[in-house]
Amino acid sequence: MNGALMNYDYLIDKALEGQKKSLPTYSNFHVGAALETADGKIYLGGNIESASYSLTICAERTAIFKAISEGERNFKAIAVVGDTVEFCAPCGACRQVISDLCGDIDVVMINSRRETKVLKISELLPFAFTSKDLE
Ligand code: THU
């Protein structure tokens, strides 16, 4: 089904759950992510900040690396939530990692009113550099 028509309510709840576990000590900007595998398992992530600021990791990459490190390889969608009225869009680094490691999945961007905007990662990152470009 076209991602924009999918009901991702269950994944929004999980992204909000991930947001509660974020650790944005310095920015106080809480982000949550929920990554769904092809067979329906869900991995949560929150952004985690370090006192050495640049070592911060975003919520999306937390969820993706958790899943990959557990052996998951096939994914369906990732939901991302922040506390802003704008839809929380993945940063450039996360777009690369989503495109590269998750394939062309739906990205469910959520705002503080629980409204969503759903786009394929190929729409958020056209002409991506992936493992195919290394062949
Ligand atoms: N952040 C995310 O977790 N995901 C994004 O896609 C955007 C930015 C985090 C990183 C940092 O901890 C905080 O938001 C402010 O940039």
CSV table of N, CA and C and ligand atoms in Angstrom, one decimal:
chain,number,residue,atom,x,y,z
A,1,MET,N,0.8,-1.2,0.0
A,1,MET,CA,0.0,0.0,0.0
A,1,MET,C,0.9,1.3,0.0
A,2,ASN,N,0.4,2.3,-0.7
A,2,ASN,CA,1.1,3.6,-0.7
A,2,ASN,C,1.3,4.0,0.8
A,3,GLY,N,2.5,4.3,1.2
A,3,GLY,CA,2.8,4.7,2.6
A,3,GLY,C,1.9,5.8,3.1
A,4,ALA,N,1.6,6.8,2.2
A,4,ALA,CA,0.9,7.9,2.7
A,4,ALA,C,-0.5,7.5,3.1
A,5,LEU,N,-1.0,6.3,2.6
A,5,LEU,CA,-2.4,5.9,3.0
A,5,LEU,C,-2.3,4.9,4.1
A,6,MET,N,-1.1,4.4,4.5
A,6,MET,CA,-1.0,3.5,5.6
A,6,MET,C,-1.4,4.1,6.9
A,7,ASN,N,-2.0,3.3,7.8
A,7,ASN,CA,-2.2,3.8,9.2
A,7,ASN,C,-1.0,3.3,10.1
A,8,TYR,N,-0.2,4.3,10.4
A,8,TYR,CA,1.0,4.0,11.2
A,8,TYR,C,0.8,4.3,12.6
A,9,ASP,N,-0.4,4.3,13.1
A,9,ASP,CA,-0.7,4.7,14.5
A,9,ASP,C,0.1,3.9,15.5
A,10,TYR,N,0.2,2.6,15.3
A,10,TYR,CA,1.0,1.7,16.2
A,10,TYR,C,2.4,2.1,16.2
A,11,LEU,N,3.0,2.6,15.1
A,11,LEU,CA,4.4,2.9,15.0
A,11,LEU,C,4.7,4.3,15.7
A,12,ILE,N,3.7,5.2,15.6
A,12,ILE,CA,3.8,6.5,16.3
A,12,ILE,C,3.9,6.3,17.8
A,13,ASP,N,3.0,5.4,18.3
A,13,ASP,CA,3.1,5.1,19.8
A,13,ASP,C,4.4,4.6,20.2
A,14,LYS,N,5.0,3.8,19.3
A,14,LYS,CA,6.4,3.2,19.6
A,14,LYS,C,7.4,4.3,19.6
A,15,ALA,N,7.3,5.2,18.6
A,15,ALA,CA,8.3,6.3,18.5
A,15,ALA,C,8.2,7.2,19.7
A,16,LEU,N,7.0,7.4,20.2
A,16,LEU,CA,6.8,8.2,21.4
A,16,LEU,C,7.4,7.5,22.6
A,17,GLU,N,7.3,6.2,22.6
A,17,GLU,CA,8.0,5.4,23.7
A,17,GLU,C,9.5,5.5,23.6
A,18,GLY,N,10.0,5.5,22.4
A,18,GLY,CA,11.5,5.7,22.2
A,18,GLY,C,11.9,7.1,22.7
A,19,GLN,N,11.1,8.1,22.4
A,19,GLN,CA,11.4,9.5,22.8
A,19,GLN,C,11.5,9.6,24.3
A,20,LYS,N,10.7,8.8,25.0
A,20,LYS,CA,10.8,8.9,26.5
A,20,LYS,C,12.2,8.5,27.0
A,21,LYS,N,12.8,7.6,26.2
A,21,LYS,CA,14.1,7.1,26.7
A,21,LYS,C,15.3,7.8,26.1
A,22,SER,N,15.0,8.9,25.4
A,22,SER,CA,16.1,9.7,24.8
A,22,SER,C,16.9,10.4,25.9
A,23,LEU,N,18.2,10.8,25.6
A,23,LEU,CA,19.0,11.4,26.6
A,23,LEU,C,19.7,12.6,26.0
A,24,PRO,N,18.9,13.7,25.7
A,24,PRO,CA,19.5,14.9,25.0
A,24,PRO,C,19.9,15.9,26.1
A,25,THR,N,21.0,15.5,26.8
A,25,THR,CA,21.4,16.3,28.0
A,25,THR,C,21.7,17.7,27.7
A,26,TYR,N,22.2,18.0,26.5
A,26,TYR,CA,22.7,19.4,26.2
A,26,TYR,C,21.7,20.2,25.4
A,27,SER,N,21.0,19.6,24.4
A,27,SER,CA,20.1,20.3,23.6
A,27,SER,C,18.7,20.3,24.2
A,28,ASN,N,18.4,19.3,25.0
A,28,ASN,CA,17.1,19.1,25.6
A,28,ASN,C,16.0,19.0,24.5
A,29,PHE,N,16.5,18.5,23.3
A,29,PHE,CA,15.6,18.3,22.2
A,29,PHE,C,15.3,16.8,22.1
A,30,HIS,N,14.2,16.3,22.5
A,30,HIS,CA,13.9,14.9,22.6
A,30,HIS,C,13.4,14.3,21.3
A,31,VAL,N,14.1,13.4,20.8
A,31,VAL,CA,13.6,12.7,19.5
A,31,VAL,C,13.5,11.2,19.8
A,32,GLY,N,12.4,10.7,19.2
A,32,GLY,CA,12.2,9.2,19.3
A,32,GLY,C,12.0,8.6,18.0
A,33,ALA,N,12.4,7.4,17.8
A,33,ALA,CA,12.3,6.6,16.6
A,33,ALA,C,11.8,5.2,16.8
A,34,ALA,N,11.1,4.7,15.9
A,34,ALA,CA,10.7,3.3,15.9
A,34,ALA,C,10.8,2.7,14.5
A,35,LEU,N,11.6,1.6,14.5
A,35,LEU,CA,11.9,1.0,13.2
A,35,LEU,C,11.2,-0.4,13.2
A,36,GLU,N,10.4,-0.6,12.1
A,36,GLU,CA,9.7,-1.8,12.0
A,36,GLU,C,10.4,-2.7,11.0
A,37,THR,N,10.6,-4.0,11.3
A,37,THR,CA,11.2,-4.9,10.4
A,37,THR,C,10.1,-5.5,9.5
A,38,ALA,N,10.5,-6.2,8.4
A,38,ALA,CA,9.6,-6.7,7.5
A,38,ALA,C,8.6,-7.7,8.1
A,39,ASP,N,9.1,-8.4,9.2
A,39,ASP,CA,8.2,-9.3,9.8
A,39,ASP,C,7.5,-8.8,11.1
A,40,GLY,N,7.5,-7.4,11.2
A,40,GLY,CA,6.7,-6.8,12.2
A,40,GLY,C,7.3,-6.6,13.6
A,41,LYS,N,8.6,-6.8,13.7
A,41,LYS,CA,9.3,-6.5,15.0
A,41,LYS,C,9.6,-5.0,15.0
A,42,ILE,N,9.6,-4.4,16.2
A,42,ILE,CA,9.8,-3.0,16.3
A,42,ILE,C,11.0,-2.7,17.2
A,43,TYR,N,12.0,-1.9,16.8
A,43,TYR,CA,13.1,-1.5,17.6
A,43,TYR,C,13.0,0.0,17.8
A,44,LEU,N,13.2,0.4,19.1
A,44,LEU,CA,13.0,1.8,19.5
A,44,LEU,C,14.4,2.5,19.6
A,45,GLY,N,14.3,3.8,19.4
A,45,GLY,CA,15.6,4.6,19.6
A,45,GLY,C,15.2,5.9,20.1
A,46,GLY,N,16.2,6.5,20.9
A,46,GLY,CA,16.1,7.9,21.3
A,46,GLY,C,17.4,8.5,21.0
A,47,ASN,N,17.5,9.9,20.8
A,47,ASN,CA,18.8,10.5,20.6
A,47,ASN,C,19.6,10.5,22.0
A,48,ILE,N,20.9,10.3,21.8
A,48,ILE,CA,21.7,10.2,23.0
A,48,ILE,C,22.9,11.2,22.8
A,49,GLU,N,23.0,12.1,23.7
A,49,GLU,CA,24.1,13.1,23.6
A,49,GLU,C,25.3,12.8,24.5
A,50,SER,N,26.4,13.2,24.0
A,50,SER,CA,27.7,13.0,24.8
A,50,SER,C,28.2,14.4,25.2
A,51,ALA,N,29.0,14.4,26.3
A,51,ALA,CA,29.6,15.7,26.7
A,51,ALA,C,30.6,16.1,25.7
A,52,SER,N,31.1,15.2,24.8
A,52,SER,CA,31.9,15.6,23.7
A,52,SER,C,30.8,15.6,22.5
A,53,TYR,N,30.2,16.8,22.4
A,53,TYR,CA,29.0,17.0,21.7
A,53,TYR,C,28.8,16.3,20.3
A,54,SER,N,29.9,16.3,19.5
A,54,SER,CA,29.8,15.7,18.2
A,54,SER,C,29.7,14.2,18.2
A,55,LEU,N,29.8,13.6,19.3
A,55,LEU,CA,29.6,12.1,19.4
A,55,LEU,C,28.1,11.7,19.6
A,56,THR,N,27.3,12.7,19.7
A,56,THR,CA,25.9,12.5,19.8
A,56,THR,C,25.4,11.5,18.7
A,57,ILE,N,24.4,10.7,19.0
A,57,ILE,CA,23.8,9.9,18.0
A,57,ILE,C,22.3,10.2,18.0
A,58,CYS,N,21.7,10.2,16.8
A,58,CYS,CA,20.3,10.5,16.6
A,58,CYS,C,19.5,9.3,16.9
A,59,ALA,N,18.2,9.6,17.2
A,59,ALA,CA,17.2,8.5,17.5
A,59,ALA,C,17.1,7.5,16.4
A,60,GLU,N,17.1,7.9,15.2
A,60,GLU,CA,17.0,7.0,14.0
A,60,GLU,C,18.1,6.0,14.0
A,61,ARG,N,19.4,6.5,14.1
A,61,ARG,CA,20.5,5.6,14.0
A,61,ARG,C,20.6,4.7,15.3
A,62,THR,N,20.2,5.2,16.4
A,62,THR,CA,20.1,4.3,17.6
A,62,THR,C,19.2,3.1,17.3
A,63,ALA,N,18.0,3.3,16.7
A,63,ALA,CA,17.1,2.2,16.4
A,63,ALA,C,17.7,1.3,15.4
A,64,ILE,N,18.3,1.9,14.3
A,64,ILE,CA,18.8,1.1,13.2
A,64,ILE,C,19.9,0.2,13.6
A,65,PHE,N,20.9,0.8,14.4
A,65,PHE,CA,22.0,0.0,14.8
A,65,PHE,C,21.6,-1.1,15.8
A,66,LYS,N,20.6,-0.8,16.7
A,66,LYS,CA,20.1,-1.8,17.5
A,66,LYS,C,19.6,-3.0,16.7
A,67,ALA,N,18.8,-2.7,15.7
A,67,ALA,CA,18.2,-3.7,14.9
A,67,ALA,C,19.2,-4.5,14.1
A,68,ILE,N,20.1,-3.8,13.4
A,68,ILE,CA,21.2,-4.5,12.6
A,68,ILE,C,22.0,-5.4,13.5
A,69,SER,N,22.4,-4.9,14.7
A,69,SER,CA,23.3,-5.6,15.6
A,69,SER,C,22.6,-6.9,16.2
A,70,GLU,N,21.2,-6.9,16.0
A,70,GLU,CA,20.5,-8.1,16.4
A,70,GLU,C,20.2,-9.0,15.3
A,71,GLY,N,20.8,-8.7,14.1
A,71,GLY,CA,20.7,-9.6,13.0
A,71,GLY,C,19.6,-9.2,12.0
A,72,GLU,N,18.9,-8.2,12.2
A,72,GLU,CA,17.8,-7.8,11.3
A,72,GLU,C,18.4,-7.2,10.0
A,73,ARG,N,17.7,-7.5,8.9
A,73,ARG,CA,18.2,-7.0,7.6
A,73,ARG,C,17.1,-6.5,6.7
A,74,ASN,N,15.9,-6.8,7.0
A,74,ASN,CA,14.8,-6.4,6.2
A,74,ASN,C,13.8,-5.5,6.9
A,75,PHE,N,13.5,-4.3,6.4
A,75,PHE,CA,12.7,-3.3,7.1
A,75,PHE,C,11.5,-2.8,6.3
A,76,LYS,N,10.6,-2.3,7.0
A,76,LYS,CA,9.3,-1.8,6.4
A,76,LYS,C,9.2,-0.3,6.5
A,77,ALA,N,9.4,0.2,7.7
A,77,ALA,CA,9.2,1.7,8.0
A,77,ALA,C,9.9,2.1,9.2
A,78,ILE,N,10.2,3.4,9.2
A,78,ILE,CA,10.7,4.1,10.4
A,78,ILE,C,9.9,5.3,10.7
A,79,ALA,N,9.5,5.4,12.0
A,79,ALA,CA,8.8,6.6,12.5
A,79,ALA,C,9.7,7.5,13.3
A,80,VAL,N,9.6,8.8,13.2
A,80,VAL,CA,10.4,9.7,13.9
A,80,VAL,C,9.6,10.8,14.5
A,81,VAL,N,9.8,11.1,15.8
A,81,VAL,CA,9.0,12.1,16.4
A,81,VAL,C,9.9,13.1,17.2
A,82,GLY,N,9.5,14.4,17.1
A,82,GLY,CA,10.1,15.4,17.9
A,82,GLY,C,9.0,16.2,18.7
A,83,ASP,N,9.4,17.3,19.3
A,83,ASP,CA,8.4,18.1,20.1
A,83,ASP,C,8.1,19.3,19.4
A,84,THR,N,8.2,19.4,18.1
A,84,THR,CA,8.0,20.6,17.3
A,84,THR,C,6.7,20.5,16.5
A,85,VAL,N,6.2,21.7,16.1
A,85,VAL,CA,5.0,21.7,15.2
A,85,VAL,C,5.4,21.3,13.8
A,86,GLU,N,6.7,21.4,13.5
A,86,GLU,CA,7.1,20.9,12.2
A,86,GLU,C,7.3,19.4,12.3
A,87,PHE,N,7.1,18.7,11.1
A,87,PHE,CA,7.3,17.3,11.1
A,87,PHE,C,8.8,17.0,11.4
A,88,CYS,N,9.1,16.1,12.3
A,88,CYS,CA,10.5,15.8,12.6
A,88,CYS,C,11.1,15.0,11.4
A,89,ALA,N,11.9,15.7,10.6
A,89,ALA,CA,12.6,15.0,9.5
A,89,ALA,C,13.9,14.5,9.8
A,90,PRO,N,14.3,13.3,9.4
A,90,PRO,CA,15.7,12.8,9.6
A,90,PRO,C,16.8,13.7,9.1
A,91,CYS,N,17.8,13.9,9.9
A,91,CYS,CA,19.0,14.7,9.4
A,91,CYS,C,19.6,14.0,8.2
A,92,GLY,N,20.6,14.7,7.6
A,92,GLY,CA,21.2,14.2,6.4
A,92,GLY,C,22.0,12.9,6.7
A,93,ALA,N,22.7,12.8,7.8
A,93,ALA,CA,23.4,11.6,8.2
A,93,ALA,C,22.4,10.4,8.3
A,94,CYS,N,21.3,10.6,9.0
A,94,CYS,CA,20.3,9.5,9.2
A,94,CYS,C,19.7,9.1,7.8
A,95,ARG,N,19.5,10.1,7.0
A,95,ARG,CA,18.9,9.8,5.6
A,95,ARG,C,19.9,8.8,4.9
A,96,GLN,N,21.2,9.1,5.0
A,96,GLN,CA,22.1,8.2,4.4
A,96,GLN,C,22.1,6.8,5.0
A,97,VAL,N,22.0,6.7,6.3
A,97,VAL,CA,22.0,5.4,7.0
A,97,VAL,C,20.7,4.6,6.7
A,98,ILE,N,19.6,5.3,6.7
A,98,ILE,CA,18.3,4.7,6.4
A,98,ILE,C,18.4,4.1,5.0
A,99,SER,N,18.7,5.0,4.0
A,99,SER,CA,18.8,4.5,2.6
A,99,SER,C,19.7,3.4,2.4
A,100,ASP,N,20.9,3.4,3.0
A,100,ASP,CA,21.9,2.5,2.9
A,100,ASP,C,21.6,1.1,3.5
A,101,LEU,N,21.1,1.2,4.8
A,101,LEU,CA,21.0,-0.1,5.6
A,101,LEU,C,19.5,-0.6,5.6
A,102,CYS,N,18.6,0.2,5.3
A,102,CYS,CA,17.2,-0.2,5.4
A,102,CYS,C,16.4,-0.4,4.1
A,103,GLY,N,17.0,0.1,3.0
A,103,GLY,CA,16.4,0.0,1.7
A,103,GLY,C,15.3,1.2,1.6
A,104,ASP,N,14.5,1.1,0.6
A,104,ASP,CA,13.6,2.2,0.3
A,104,ASP,C,12.3,2.1,1.1
A,105,ILE,N,12.5,2.4,2.4
A,105,ILE,CA,11.3,2.2,3.3
A,105,ILE,C,10.5,3.5,3.5
A,106,ASP,N,9.4,3.4,4.1
A,106,ASP,CA,8.6,4.6,4.4
A,106,ASP,C,9.2,5.3,5.6
A,107,VAL,N,9.3,6.6,5.6
A,107,VAL,CA,9.7,7.4,6.7
A,107,VAL,C,8.5,8.2,7.2
A,108,VAL,N,8.1,7.9,8.4
A,108,VAL,CA,6.8,8.5,9.0
A,108,VAL,C,7.3,9.6,9.9
A,109,MET,N,7.1,10.8,9.5
A,109,MET,CA,7.6,12.0,10.2
A,109,MET,C,6.4,12.5,11.0
A,110,ILE,N,6.6,12.8,12.3
A,110,ILE,CA,5.5,13.1,13.2
A,110,ILE,C,5.8,14.4,13.9
A,111,ASN,N,4.7,15.2,14.0
A,111,ASN,CA,4.9,16.5,14.8
A,111,ASN,C,4.3,16.4,16.2
A,112,SER,N,4.4,17.5,16.9
A,112,SER,CA,3.9,17.5,18.3
A,112,SER,C,2.4,17.4,18.4
A,113,ARG,N,1.7,17.6,17.3
A,113,ARG,CA,0.2,17.4,17.3
A,113,ARG,C,-0.2,16.0,16.8
A,114,ARG,N,0.8,15.1,16.7
A,114,ARG,CA,0.6,13.7,16.3
A,114,ARG,C,0.1,13.6,14.8
A,115,GLU,N,0.4,14.7,14.1
A,115,GLU,CA,0.1,14.6,12.6
A,115,GLU,C,1.3,14.0,12.0
A,116,THR,N,1.0,13.4,10.8
A,116,THR,CA,2.2,12.7,10.1
A,116,THR,C,2.3,13.1,8.7
A,117,LYS,N,3.5,12.9,8.2
A,117,LYS,CA,3.9,13.1,6.8
A,117,LYS,C,4.7,11.8,6.5
A,118,VAL,N,4.3,11.1,5.5
A,118,VAL,CA,5.0,9.8,5.1
A,118,VAL,C,5.6,10.0,3.7
A,119,LEU,N,6.9,9.8,3.7
A,119,LEU,CA,7.6,9.8,2.4
A,119,LEU,C,8.5,8.6,2.3
A,120,LYS,N,8.8,8.1,1.1
A,120,LYS,CA,9.8,7.1,1.0
A,120,LYS,C,11.2,7.7,1.2
A,121,ILE,N,12.2,6.9,1.7
A,121,ILE,CA,13.5,7.5,1.9
A,121,ILE,C,14.1,8.0,0.6
A,122,SER,N,13.7,7.3,-0.5
A,122,SER,CA,14.2,7.8,-1.9
A,122,SER,C,13.7,9.2,-2.2
A,123,GLU,N,12.6,9.6,-1.6
A,123,GLU,CA,12.1,10.9,-1.9
A,123,GLU,C,12.9,11.9,-1.0
A,124,LEU,N,13.3,11.5,0.2
A,124,LEU,CA,14.0,12.4,1.1
A,124,LEU,C,15.5,12.4,0.7
A,125,LEU,N,16.0,11.4,0.1
A,125,LEU,CA,17.4,11.3,-0.3
A,125,LEU,C,17.5,10.7,-1.7
A,126,PRO,N,17.2,11.5,-2.8
A,126,PRO,CA,17.3,11.0,-4.1
A,126,PRO,C,18.8,10.8,-4.5
A,127,PHE,N,19.0,10.0,-5.5
A,127,PHE,CA,20.4,9.7,-6.0
A,127,PHE,C,21.4,9.4,-4.8
A,128,ALA,N,20.9,8.5,-3.9
A,128,ALA,CA,21.7,8.2,-2.8
A,128,ALA,C,22.9,7.3,-3.1
A,129,PHE,N,24.0,7.4,-2.4
A,129,PHE,CA,25.1,6.6,-2.5
A,129,PHE,C,24.9,5.3,-1.6
A,130,THR,N,24.9,4.2,-2.2
A,130,THR,CA,24.6,2.9,-1.5
A,130,THR,C,25.7,1.9,-1.8
A,131,SER,N,25.5,0.7,-1.2
A,131,SER,CA,26.5,-0.4,-1.5
A,131,SER,C,26.6,-0.7,-3.0
A,132,LYS,N,25.5,-0.5,-3.7
A,132,LYS,CA,25.5,-0.8,-5.2
A,132,LYS,C,26.5,0.1,-5.9
A,133,ASP,N,26.8,1.3,-5.4
A,133,ASP,CA,27.7,2.2,-6.0
A,133,ASP,C,29.2,1.7,-5.8
A,134,LEU,N,29.4,0.7,-5.0
A,134,LEU,CA,30.7,0.2,-4.7
A,134,LEU,C,31.1,-1.0,-5.7
A,135,GLU,N,30.0,-1.4,-6.4
A,135,GLU,CA,30.2,-2.6,-7.2
A,135,GLU,C,31.0,-2.3,-8.5
B,1,THU,N1,18.3,14.5,16.2
B,1,THU,C1,17.8,13.3,16.0
B,1,THU,O1,17.8,12.5,17.0
B,1,THU,N2,17.3,13.0,14.8
B,1,THU,C2,17.2,13.8,13.8
B,1,THU,O2,17.0,13.4,12.6
B,1,THU,C3,17.5,15.2,14.0
B,1,THU,C4,18.3,15.5,15.2
B,1,THU,C5,18.8,14.9,17.5
B,1,THU,C6,20.3,15.1,17.5
B,1,THU,C7,20.5,16.0,18.7
B,1,THU,O3,20.6,15.2,19.9
B,1,THU,C8,19.3,16.8,18.8
B,1,THU,O4,18.3,16.1,18.0
B,1,THU,C9,19.4,18.2,18.3
B,1,THU,O5,20.0,18.3,17.1
